[in-house]
PDB file of C-alpha atoms and ligand atoms in Angstrom:
ATOM      1  CA  MET B   2     122.580  35.312  -1.659  1.00 85.00           C
ATOM      2  CA  GLY B   3     125.356  36.725   0.484  1.00 94.00           C
ATOM      3  CA  LYS B   4     124.630  40.463   0.518  1.00 97.00           C
ATOM      4  CA  THR B   5     124.542  40.950   4.269  1.00 98.00           C
ATOM      5  CA  THR B   6     127.527  38.654   4.770  1.00 98.00           C
ATOM      6  CA  ILE B   7     129.633  40.700   2.367  1.00 98.00           C
ATOM      7  CA  ALA B   8     128.368  43.986   3.811  1.00 98.00           C
ATOM      8  CA  THR B   9     129.232  43.062   7.408  1.00 98.00           C
ATOM      9  CA  HIS B  10     132.651  41.718   6.423  1.00 98.00           C
ATOM     10  CA  LEU B  11     133.491  44.802   4.354  1.00 98.00           C
ATOM     11  CA  THR B  12     132.433  47.033   7.237  1.00 98.00           C
ATOM     12  CA  VAL B  13     134.699  45.311   9.738  1.00 98.00           C
ATOM     13  CA  ALA B  14     137.533  45.220   7.189  1.00 98.00           C
ATOM     14  CA  ARG B  15     137.264  48.968   6.522  1.00 98.00           C
ATOM     15  CA  ASN B  16     137.336  49.605  10.236  1.00 98.00           C
ATOM     16  CA  ALA B  17     140.396  47.393  10.637  1.00 97.00           C
ATOM     17  CA  ALA B  18     142.050  49.337   7.807  1.00 97.00           C
ATOM     18  CA  GLY B  19     141.756  52.443   9.961  1.00 97.00           C
ATOM     19  CA  ARG B  20     138.842  54.054   8.152  1.00 98.00           C
ATOM     20  CA  SER B  21     135.818  55.572   9.813  1.00 98.00           C
ATOM     21  CA  VAL B  22     132.970  53.482   8.492  1.00 98.00           C
ATOM     22  CA  LEU B  23     129.211  53.407   8.918  1.00 98.00           C
ATOM     23  CA  LEU B  24     127.156  50.319   8.162  1.00 99.00           C
ATOM     24  CA  VAL B  25     123.792  51.290   6.727  1.00 99.00           C
ATOM     25  CA  ASP B  26     120.975  48.790   7.044  1.00 98.00           C
ATOM     26  CA  ALA B  27     118.685  49.629   4.153  1.00 98.00           C
ATOM     27  CA  ASP B  28     116.948  46.265   4.103  1.00 98.00           C
ATOM     28  CA  PRO B  29     113.548  46.328   5.850  1.00 96.00           C
ATOM     29  CA  GLN B  30     114.294  42.767   7.024  1.00 97.00           C
ATOM     30  CA  GLY B  31     116.962  44.250   9.268  1.00 98.00           C
ATOM     31  CA  THR B  32     119.431  41.366   9.140  1.00 98.00           C
ATOM     32  CA  ALA B  33     122.458  43.651   9.497  1.00 98.00           C
ATOM     33  CA  THR B  34     120.869  45.297  12.536  1.00 98.00           C
ATOM     34  CA  THR B  35     120.252  41.914  14.152  1.00 98.00           C
ATOM     35  CA  TRP B  36     123.880  41.001  13.442  1.00 98.00           C
ATOM     36  CA  MET B  37     125.039  44.259  15.040  1.00 98.00           C
ATOM     37  CA  ASP B  38     122.787  43.724  18.089  1.00 98.00           C
ATOM     38  CA  MET B  39     124.489  40.395  18.692  1.00 98.00           C
ATOM     39  CA  ARG B  40     127.886  42.004  18.184  1.00 98.00           C
ATOM     40  CA  LYS B  41     127.275  44.496  21.007  1.00 97.00           C
ATOM     41  CA  ASP B  42     127.823  41.775  23.617  1.00 95.00           C
ATOM     42  CA  LYS B  43     131.078  40.614  22.058  1.00 97.00           C
ATOM     43  CA  ASP B  44     134.596  41.674  22.873  1.00 97.00           C
ATOM     44  CA  VAL B  45     135.332  43.025  19.389  1.00 98.00           C
ATOM     45  CA  THR B  46     135.600  46.448  17.774  1.00 97.00           C
ATOM     46  CA  GLN B  47     132.184  48.077  17.613  1.00 98.00           C
ATOM     47  CA  VAL B  48     131.109  49.799  14.422  1.00 98.00           C
ATOM     48  CA  PRO B  49     128.203  52.248  14.068  1.00 98.00           C
ATOM     49  CA  ILE B  50     125.064  51.282  12.177  1.00 98.00           C
ATOM     50  CA  ILE B  51     121.931  53.135  11.123  1.00 98.00           C
ATOM     51  CA  SER B  52     118.800  52.129   9.251  1.00 98.00           C
ATOM     52  CA  MET B  53     117.473  53.814   6.150  1.00 98.00           C
ATOM     53  CA  LYS B  54     114.182  53.208   4.382  1.00 98.00           C
ATOM     54  CA  GLY B  55     112.326  54.212   1.264  1.00 97.00           C
ATOM     55  CA  GLN B  56     113.059  55.962  -1.981  1.00 97.00           C
ATOM     56  CA  LYS B  57     115.297  58.683  -0.647  1.00 97.00           C
ATOM     57  CA  VAL B  58     118.133  56.593   0.688  1.00 98.00           C
ATOM     58  CA  HIS B  59     120.537  58.435  -1.639  1.00 98.00           C
ATOM     59  CA  ILE B  60     119.798  61.722   0.117  1.00 98.00           C
ATOM     60  CA  ASP B  61     120.422  60.230   3.558  1.00 98.00           C
ATOM     61  CA  LEU B  62     123.606  58.572   2.266  1.00 98.00           C
ATOM     62  CA  ARG B  63     124.993  61.867   0.969  1.00 98.00           C
ATOM     63  CA  GLU B  64     124.331  63.398   4.370  1.00 98.00           C
ATOM     64  CA  GLN B  65     126.096  60.555   6.226  1.00 98.00           C
ATOM     65  CA  ALA B  66     129.015  60.667   3.776  1.00 98.00           C
ATOM     66  CA  LYS B  67     129.943  64.023   5.317  1.00 98.00           C
ATOM     67  CA  HIS B  68     130.710  62.282   8.594  1.00 98.00           C
ATOM     68  CA  TYR B  69     132.384  59.023   7.547  1.00 98.00           C
ATOM     69  CA  GLN B  70     135.173  58.022   5.198  1.00 98.00           C
ATOM     70  CA  ASP B  71     133.271  54.948   4.027  1.00 98.00           C
ATOM     71  CA  LEU B  72     129.650  53.863   3.997  1.00 98.00           C
ATOM     72  CA  VAL B  73     128.703  50.230   3.472  1.00 98.00           C
ATOM     73  CA  VAL B  74     125.043  49.820   2.570  1.00 98.00           C
ATOM     74  CA  ASP B  75     123.180  46.553   2.909  1.00 98.00           C
ATOM     75  CA  THR B  76     119.957  46.460   0.913  1.00 98.00           C
ATOM     76  CA  GLY B  77     117.298  43.974  -0.046  1.00 95.00           C
ATOM     77  CA  GLY B  78     116.845  42.767  -3.597  1.00 90.00           C
ATOM     78  CA  ALA B  79     117.065  44.701  -6.838  1.00 90.00           C
ATOM     79  CA  ASP B  80     113.322  45.337  -6.810  1.00 90.00           C
ATOM     80  CA  SER B  81     113.423  47.244  -3.558  1.00 95.00           C
ATOM     81  CA  HIS B  82     113.180  51.033  -3.347  1.00 97.00           C
ATOM     82  CA  GLU B  83     116.175  51.015  -1.043  1.00 98.00           C
ATOM     83  CA  PHE B  84     118.417  49.191  -3.528  1.00 97.00           C
ATOM     84  CA  ARG B  85     117.409  51.483  -6.357  1.00 97.00           C
ATOM     85  CA  SER B  86     117.776  54.720  -4.460  1.00 98.00           C
ATOM     86  CA  ALA B  87     121.088  53.657  -2.875  1.00 98.00           C
ATOM     87  CA  LEU B  88     122.461  53.221  -6.404  1.00 98.00           C
ATOM     88  CA  LEU B  89     122.028  56.937  -6.982  1.00 98.00           C
ATOM     89  CA  ALA B  90     124.639  57.782  -4.346  1.00 98.00           C
ATOM     90  CA  ALA B  91     126.949  54.753  -4.408  1.00 98.00           C
ATOM     91  CA  ASP B  92     130.512  54.571  -5.737  1.00 98.00           C
ATOM     92  CA  THR B  93     130.305  50.818  -6.213  1.00 98.00           C
ATOM     93  CA  VAL B  94     127.491  48.305  -6.161  1.00 98.00           C
ATOM     94  CA  VAL B  95     128.566  44.781  -5.243  1.00 98.00           C
ATOM     95  CA  LEU B  96     126.258  42.039  -6.445  1.00 96.00           C
ATOM     96  CA  PRO B  97     126.922  38.667  -4.856  1.00 95.00           C
ATOM     97  CA  LEU B  98     125.851  35.804  -7.062  1.00 94.00           C
ATOM     98  CA  ARG B  99     125.538  32.152  -6.175  1.00 94.00           C
ATOM     99  CA  PRO B 100     126.562  29.891  -9.038  1.00 93.00           C
ATOM    100  CA  GLY B 101     123.509  28.347 -10.612  1.00 86.00           C
ATOM    101  CA  SER B 102     121.197  30.981  -9.142  1.00 80.00           C
ATOM    102  CA  PHE B 103     121.436  33.366 -12.052  1.00 76.00           C
ATOM    103  CA  ASP B 104     120.930  33.375 -15.760  1.00 80.00           C
ATOM    104  CA  PHE B 105     121.295  35.834 -18.573  1.00 83.00           C
ATOM    105  CA  TRP B 106     117.843  37.372 -18.129  1.00 85.00           C
ATOM    106  CA  THR B 107     118.129  37.833 -14.376  1.00 86.00           C
ATOM    107  CA  LEU B 108     121.380  39.678 -14.894  1.00 90.00           C
ATOM    108  CA  GLN B 109     120.013  41.639 -17.812  1.00 91.00           C
ATOM    109  CA  LYS B 110     117.249  42.910 -15.523  1.00 90.00           C
ATOM    110  CA  MET B 111     119.928  44.013 -13.089  1.00 93.00           C
ATOM    111  CA  VAL B 112     121.773  45.812 -15.896  1.00 94.00           C
ATOM    112  CA  ASP B 113     118.548  47.682 -16.695  1.00 94.00           C
ATOM    113  CA  VAL B 114     118.212  48.829 -13.090  1.00 95.00           C
ATOM    114  CA  ILE B 115     121.833  49.924 -12.963  1.00 97.00           C
ATOM    115  CA  GLU B 116     121.609  51.756 -16.259  1.00 96.00           C
ATOM    116  CA  MET B 117     118.703  53.756 -14.881  1.00 94.00           C
ATOM    117  CA  ALA B 118     120.952  54.849 -12.048  1.00 97.00           C
ATOM    118  CA  ASP B 119     123.761  55.671 -14.509  1.00 96.00           C
ATOM    119  CA  THR B 120     121.768  58.642 -15.726  1.00 94.00           C
ATOM    120  CA  TYR B 121     122.087  60.234 -12.292  1.00 95.00           C
ATOM    121  CA  ASN B 122     125.330  58.667 -11.070  1.00 97.00           C
ATOM    122  CA  GLU B 123     127.781  58.471 -13.927  1.00 94.00           C
ATOM    123  CA  ASN B 124     130.701  57.093 -11.900  1.00 94.00           C
ATOM    124  CA  LEU B 125     128.863  54.096 -10.462  1.00 97.00           C
ATOM    125  CA  LYS B 126     130.922  50.903 -10.630  1.00 97.00           C
ATOM    126  CA  ALA B 127     129.064  47.576 -10.702  1.00 97.00           C
ATOM    127  CA  VAL B 128     130.877  44.437  -9.655  1.00 97.00           C
ATOM    128  CA  ILE B 129     129.783  40.842  -9.378  1.00 96.00           C
ATOM    129  CA  CYS B 130     131.202  38.698  -6.605  1.00 97.00           C
ATOM    130  CA  LEU B 131     130.640  34.961  -6.791  1.00 97.00           C
ATOM    131  CA  SER B 132     129.389  33.802  -3.447  1.00 97.00           C
ATOM    132  CA  GLN B 133     128.741  30.474  -1.723  1.00 97.00           C
ATOM    133  CA  VAL B 134     130.623  28.671  -4.478  1.00 97.00           C
ATOM    134  CA  PRO B 135     130.847  24.906  -3.914  1.00 96.00           C
ATOM    135  CA  PRO B 136     134.511  24.226  -3.017  1.00 95.00           C
ATOM    136  CA  THR B 137     134.966  21.758  -5.858  1.00 95.00           C
ATOM    137  CA  ALA B 138     133.344  23.974  -8.476  1.00 94.00           C
ATOM    138  CA  ARG B 139     135.420  27.132  -8.280  1.00 95.00           C
ATOM    139  CA  ASP B 140     136.929  26.991 -11.762  1.00 95.00           C
ATOM    140  CA  ARG B 141     133.663  25.990 -13.287  1.00 94.00           C
ATOM    141  CA  ALA B 142     131.788  28.801 -11.518  1.00 95.00           C
ATOM    142  CA  ARG B 143     134.344  31.359 -12.633  1.00 95.00           C
ATOM    143  CA  LYS B 144     134.199  30.139 -16.221  1.00 95.00           C
ATOM    144  CA  ASP B 145     130.395  30.118 -16.342  1.00 93.00           C
ATOM    145  CA  ALA B 146     130.191  33.577 -14.835  1.00 93.00           C
ATOM    146  CA  ALA B 147     132.888  34.927 -17.158  1.00 93.00           C
ATOM    147  CA  ALA B 148     130.963  33.589 -20.159  1.00 93.00           C
ATOM    148  CA  ILE B 149     127.813  35.469 -19.153  1.00 91.00           C
ATOM    149  CA  MET B 150     129.730  38.590 -18.112  1.00 92.00           C
ATOM    150  CA  ALA B 151     131.393  38.750 -21.527  1.00 93.00           C
ATOM    151  CA  GLU B 152     127.986  39.749 -22.843  1.00 92.00           C
ATOM    152  CA  MET B 153     127.453  42.256 -20.043  1.00 93.00           C
ATOM    153  CA  PRO B 154     130.239  44.797 -20.101  1.00 94.00           C
ATOM    154  CA  ARG B 155     128.404  46.914 -17.526  1.00 96.00           C
ATOM    155  CA  PHE B 156     129.585  44.472 -14.834  1.00 96.00           C
ATOM    156  CA  THR B 157     133.092  43.698 -13.680  1.00 96.00           C
ATOM    157  CA  LEU B 158     133.518  40.168 -12.379  1.00 96.00           C
ATOM    158  CA  LEU B 159     135.735  40.094  -9.297  1.00 97.00           C
ATOM    159  CA  SER B 160     138.390  37.429  -9.306  1.00 96.00           C
ATOM    160  CA  ALA B 161     137.860  37.137  -5.543  1.00 97.00           C
ATOM    161  CA  MET B 162     134.954  34.924  -4.468  1.00 97.00           C
ATOM    162  CA  THR B 163     133.619  33.334  -1.322  1.00 97.00           C
ATOM    163  CA  VAL B 164     133.319  29.588  -1.197  1.00 97.00           C
ATOM    164  CA  PHE B 165     130.478  27.864   0.640  1.00 98.00           C
ATOM    165  CA  ARG B 166     131.959  27.430   4.120  1.00 98.00           C
ATOM    166  CA  ALA B 167     130.269  26.737   7.430  1.00 97.00           C
ATOM    167  CA  ALA B 168     132.375  29.500   8.999  1.00 98.00           C
ATOM    168  CA  PHE B 169     130.454  32.182   7.103  1.00 98.00           C
ATOM    169  CA  ASN B 170     127.183  30.790   8.289  1.00 97.00           C
ATOM    170  CA  HIS B 171     128.341  30.434  11.899  1.00 97.00           C
ATOM    171  CA  CYS B 172     129.739  33.936  12.233  1.00 97.00           C
ATOM    172  CA  SER B 173     126.601  35.606  10.892  1.00 96.00           C
ATOM    173  CA  GLY B 174     124.647  34.085  13.781  1.00 95.00           C
ATOM    174  CA  GLU B 175     127.168  35.438  16.295  1.00 97.00           C
ATOM    175  CA  GLY B 176     127.477  39.063  15.257  1.00 98.00           C
ATOM    176  CA  LEU B 177     131.031  38.419  14.152  1.00 98.00           C
ATOM    177  CA  VAL B 178     133.056  38.092  10.968  1.00 98.00           C
ATOM    178  CA  VAL B 179     135.075  35.019  10.073  1.00 98.00           C
ATOM    179  CA  SER B 180     138.381  36.471  11.298  1.00 98.00           C
ATOM    180  CA  GLU B 181     136.876  37.046  14.766  1.00 98.00           C
ATOM    181  CA  MET B 182     135.648  33.486  15.307  1.00 98.00           C
ATOM    182  CA  PRO B 183     137.326  31.034  17.630  1.00 95.00           C
ATOM    183  CA  ASN B 184     139.037  28.334  15.510  1.00 91.00           C
ATOM    184  CA  ARG B 185     139.059  30.707  12.634  1.00 95.00           C
ATOM    185  CA  ASP B 186     138.757  29.257   9.172  1.00 98.00           C
ATOM    186  CA  THR B 187     141.807  30.766   7.493  1.00 98.00           C
ATOM    187  CA  LYS B 188     140.558  29.992   3.988  1.00 98.00           C
ATOM    188  CA  ALA B 189     137.350  31.893   4.637  1.00 98.00           C
ATOM    189  CA  CYS B 190     139.389  34.786   6.079  1.00 98.00           C
ATOM    190  CA  THR B 191     141.665  34.917   3.033  1.00 98.00           C
ATOM    191  CA  GLU B 192     138.751  34.808   0.607  1.00 98.00           C
ATOM    192  CA  MET B 193     136.997  37.687   2.295  1.00 98.00           C
ATOM    193  CA  SER B 194     140.176  39.677   2.545  1.00 98.00           C
ATOM    194  CA  PHE B 195     140.658  39.327  -1.233  1.00 98.00           C
ATOM    195  CA  VAL B 196     137.089  40.510  -1.779  1.00 98.00           C
ATOM    196  CA  HIS B 197     137.823  43.551   0.382  1.00 98.00           C
ATOM    197  CA  GLN B 198     141.117  44.291  -1.385  1.00 98.00           C
ATOM    198  CA  GLU B 199     139.629  43.995  -4.818  1.00 98.00           C
ATOM    199  CA  ILE B 200     136.765  46.344  -4.014  1.00 98.00           C
ATOM    200  CA  PHE B 201     138.635  48.965  -2.003  1.00 97.00           C
ATOM    201  CA  GLY B 202     142.234  48.460  -3.167  1.00 92.00           C
ATOM    202  CA  ARG B 203     145.153  47.991  -0.807  1.00 70.00           C
ATOM    203  CA  ASP B 204     145.373  50.472   2.058  1.00 63.00           C
TER     204      ASP B 204
HETATM  205  N1  ADP Z 324     130.143  31.857   1.552  1.00 66.78           N
HETATM  206  C1  ADP Z 324     129.179  31.380   2.346  1.00 66.78           C
HETATM  207  N2  ADP Z 324     129.233  30.110   2.807  1.00 66.78           N
HETATM  208  C2  ADP Z 324     128.253  29.594   3.605  1.00 66.78           C
HETATM  209  N3  ADP Z 324     127.184  30.287   4.002  1.00 66.78           N
HETATM  210  C3  ADP Z 324     127.063  31.571   3.587  1.00 66.78           C
HETATM  211  C4  ADP Z 324     128.047  32.192   2.744  1.00 66.78           C
HETATM  212  N4  ADP Z 324     127.654  33.477   2.493  1.00 66.78           N
HETATM  213  C5  ADP Z 324     126.492  33.635   3.152  1.00 66.78           C
HETATM  214  N5  ADP Z 324     126.129  32.506   3.803  1.00 66.78           N
HETATM  215  C6  ADP Z 324     124.913  32.258   4.607  1.00 66.78           C
HETATM  216  O1  ADP Z 324     123.799  32.268   3.735  1.00 66.78           O
HETATM  217  C7  ADP Z 324     122.682  32.920   4.357  1.00 66.78           C
HETATM  218  C8  ADP Z 324     122.263  34.110   3.491  1.00 66.78           C
HETATM  219  O2  ADP Z 324     123.348  35.028   3.437  1.00 66.78           O
HETATM  220  P1  ADP Z 324     123.128  36.584   3.588  1.00 66.78           P
HETATM  221  O3  ADP Z 324     124.466  37.215   3.514  1.00 66.78           O
HETATM  222  O4  ADP Z 324     122.287  36.889   4.762  1.00 66.78           O
HETATM  223  O5  ADP Z 324     122.335  36.829   2.223  1.00 66.78           O
HETATM  224  P2  ADP Z 324     121.366  38.035   1.775  1.00 66.78           P
HETATM  225  O6  ADP Z 324     121.684  39.209   2.615  1.00 66.78           O
HETATM  226  O7  ADP Z 324     121.692  38.249   0.332  1.00 66.78           O
HETATM  227  O8  ADP Z 324     119.980  37.514   1.979  1.00 66.78           O
HETATM  228  C9  ADP Z 324     123.157  33.337   5.747  1.00 66.78           C
HETATM  229  O9  ADP Z 324     122.743  32.368   6.663  1.00 66.78           O
HETATM  230  C10 ADP Z 324     124.673  33.350   5.629  1.00 66.78           C
HETATM  231  O10 ADP Z 324     125.283  33.041   6.852  1.00 66.78           O
HETATM  232 MG1   MG Z 325     120.479  40.418   3.710  1.00 66.78          MG
END
């Protein structure tokens, strides 16, 4: 759905903003780790990564937060232990959503999971980022999402979104982010930089 793509791009963007950042791979599928392995051979800034597993990710995150200014955590789906425990220590959870892939009940389930975390983490922000939006359906996607979000005040809908672009797909197979690709797709770069700005604010 775009989780790992957003996580890797946010990590590189935090690093470029001069922050010390750790990418945490808390998805047993290890996609972020594979991405980082490919990155090691590339002539780009290297960023540290570690893996975390299980129901105590929040404890490990609090420990790592002592050593880094920012942690970006990539998890599996909302049903996973890692997603749920990471929520207990996160400042912000970013939920990428592909238009057409969600409905009221799917999101309501997500609200339930987040509200469980709220009991332990009262400052948790939850944002939705539209992802892989068909280029000709941006307005429509925003309108549809806004209509559902109006009934779900627990979420903030980002105005930034990523459009479906080959560049995102290509860079994930190279261990890079869109801004590091040869023949960079400037639209993809701008979209991701808006996502970064909206989540972290301007540095
Ligand atoms: N905006 C986008 N446009 C085109 N392809 C994308 C976009 N975002 C992600 N992808 C591709 O979709 C696939 C799934 O994305 P990924 O970020 O790995 O999702 P998740 O981590 O949620 O499973 C990957 O191959 C990725 O390159
Ligand atoms: Mg993933």
